[in-house]
């Protein structure tokens, strides 16, 4: 049995933050992961996805400007995109592990299982830790209907060697929309099947309506209020059976992807052996991100039931909180700043703070500015039809409490709104600012 001050399970951004910070202060640290080092964002999520989107952005940009200075629309070569993406992904695990070893961290490769309150087993190795950090992230939600195992995952999509001619996505969240936009621009016939009356339920409904319309205009079939009940494999692909108001409908495609959301990846850790309480949202933690039932264990990121959104920067933030509490005692609690979130479709959709419905439920006196603005210069110069905003202002404080955008560059503009909310900058001061022109940021005053 090997003894450590800190054992970190999961090599994603939150685990990496804890391990490196603790090791830098002289603690003896072990890191383990059953998958290649780097976590979901770097290897199977945000980063490779954004690389692939880059190629479809070029096609989209050219297509919008045909006849306006552009006369050729480039084709997307999937194999070339995959090769370019893989340059980034292949380099990451070795680079990360070298960094750990440079910092004196012992590295293990294998699934960790708790065998006691302060010990884990990794294959034949048994490790004992004064503190253990669970940072295992999330995994795709299982489809528990007949044939659910036929559906591929987001990881599979990002590693497709041959691109299917037709694709069905089950579930209408951000993964479905992002991948559907990629797939359609790569030439596939695409269908999204969602069981609810509207997709992207955690985003502002009016801005989502704009994205839904843009998605339909792209040629993606968006099927709502349809519950998938089974998947059948046949000679040419798959048949997905959905139920709408008691009637069954069949959809066929070469490939089916599970985009029904993600859940904490904690079910195979043998948490009961460590007396760790958990629920469907993750490890139950106190205000110091410490297990409510075992004080020697902490959890962060998508594996923890916290007030943070399932976003990479939030995982890093929580990792810093845990590292501080391990090194200095329980001295730091998360105080989450505004957390911007982006759906990387084309056009992108971005959100931060309260939706209109949430602000009303909170009892705030609000002013709502909401408008579609395809006639603004920044939309017209790019020949973009989908440009809209909704800003929500607390009239008692004269500060911004929510911003919801769709259109070119909003994945960057949303950061400005986040900063304004974090520092509670009065709206009148935001309007007084002089912005570089013509830029996307120069539209901000008109949105307030």
Short mmCIF file of N, CA and C in Angstrom, two decimals, residues 46 137-138 174 202 262-263 281 301-304 306-315 318 336 339-341:
data_model
loop_
_atom_site.label_atom_id
_atom_site.label_comp_id
_atom_site.label_asym_id
_atom_site.label_seq_id
_atom_site.Cartn_x
_atom_site.Cartn_y
_atom_site.Cartn_z
N UNK A 46 -14.96 20.09 -25.69
CA UNK A 46 -14.86 21.49 -26.15
C UNK A 46 -13.80 21.72 -27.20
N UNK A 137 -15.71 13.86 -13.73
CA UNK A 137 -16.49 14.43 -14.82
C UNK A 137 -17.83 13.76 -15.02
N UNK A 138 -18.30 13.81 -16.27
CA UNK A 138 -19.61 13.27 -16.61
C UNK A 138 -19.49 12.32 -17.79
N UNK A 174 -27.54 21.08 -26.15
CA UNK A 174 -26.49 21.78 -26.89
C UNK A 174 -25.64 20.82 -27.74
N UNK A 202 -32.73 25.02 -20.90
CA UNK A 202 -32.09 25.87 -19.89
C UNK A 202 -31.74 27.26 -20.40
N UNK A 262 -25.90 14.48 -20.13
CA UNK A 262 -24.79 13.82 -19.45
C UNK A 262 -25.07 13.76 -17.95
N UNK A 263 -24.51 12.75 -17.31
CA UNK A 263 -24.70 12.54 -15.88
C UNK A 263 -23.34 12.35 -15.21
N UNK A 281 -27.31 14.25 -9.15
CA UNK A 281 -26.54 15.42 -9.58
C UNK A 281 -25.05 15.29 -9.26
N UNK A 301 -16.27 19.87 -10.20
CA UNK A 301 -16.65 19.73 -11.59
C UNK A 301 -17.96 18.97 -11.75
N UNK A 302 -18.09 18.29 -12.88
CA UNK A 302 -19.35 17.62 -13.21
C UNK A 302 -19.66 16.45 -12.28
N UNK A 303 -18.68 16.00 -11.51
CA UNK A 303 -18.92 14.87 -10.59
C UNK A 303 -19.54 15.32 -9.28
N UNK A 304 -19.63 16.62 -9.04
CA UNK A 304 -20.09 17.14 -7.76
C UNK A 304 -21.43 17.83 -7.89
N UNK A 306 -22.99 20.77 -7.06
CA UNK A 306 -22.72 22.14 -6.60
C UNK A 306 -23.64 23.11 -7.34
N UNK A 307 -23.49 24.39 -7.03
CA UNK A 307 -24.26 25.43 -7.72
C UNK A 307 -23.60 25.85 -9.02
N UNK A 308 -22.45 25.27 -9.33
CA UNK A 308 -21.75 25.63 -10.56
C UNK A 308 -22.34 24.95 -11.77
N UNK A 309 -22.30 25.63 -12.91
CA UNK A 309 -22.76 25.03 -14.16
C UNK A 309 -21.73 24.00 -14.65
N UNK A 310 -22.15 23.02 -15.44
CA UNK A 310 -21.21 22.01 -15.96
C UNK A 310 -20.36 22.57 -17.09
N UNK A 311 -19.44 23.45 -16.73
CA UNK A 311 -18.58 24.12 -17.69
C UNK A 311 -17.13 24.00 -17.26
N UNK A 312 -16.22 23.93 -18.21
CA UNK A 312 -14.81 23.77 -17.90
C UNK A 312 -14.26 24.86 -16.99
N UNK A 313 -14.53 26.14 -17.25
CA UNK A 313 -13.99 27.18 -16.34
C UNK A 313 -14.52 27.04 -14.91
N UNK A 314 -15.73 26.53 -14.77
CA UNK A 314 -16.29 26.31 -13.43
C UNK A 314 -15.54 25.17 -12.74
N UNK A 315 -15.21 24.12 -13.49
CA UNK A 315 -14.44 23.01 -12.92
C UNK A 315 -13.08 23.50 -12.43
N UNK A 318 -13.61 25.43 -9.19
CA UNK A 318 -13.85 24.56 -8.04
C UNK A 318 -12.58 23.81 -7.65
N UNK A 336 -19.83 31.83 -6.76
CA UNK A 336 -19.82 31.74 -8.21
C UNK A 336 -20.12 33.09 -8.86
N UNK A 339 -21.79 33.05 -14.83
CA UNK A 339 -21.19 31.96 -15.59
C UNK A 339 -21.74 31.96 -17.01
N UNK A 340 -21.03 32.53 -17.97
CA UNK A 340 -21.53 32.55 -19.35
C UNK A 340 -21.48 31.17 -19.99
N UNK A 341 -22.47 30.90 -20.81
CA UNK A 341 -22.54 29.62 -21.50
C UNK A 341 -22.83 29.87 -22.97
#
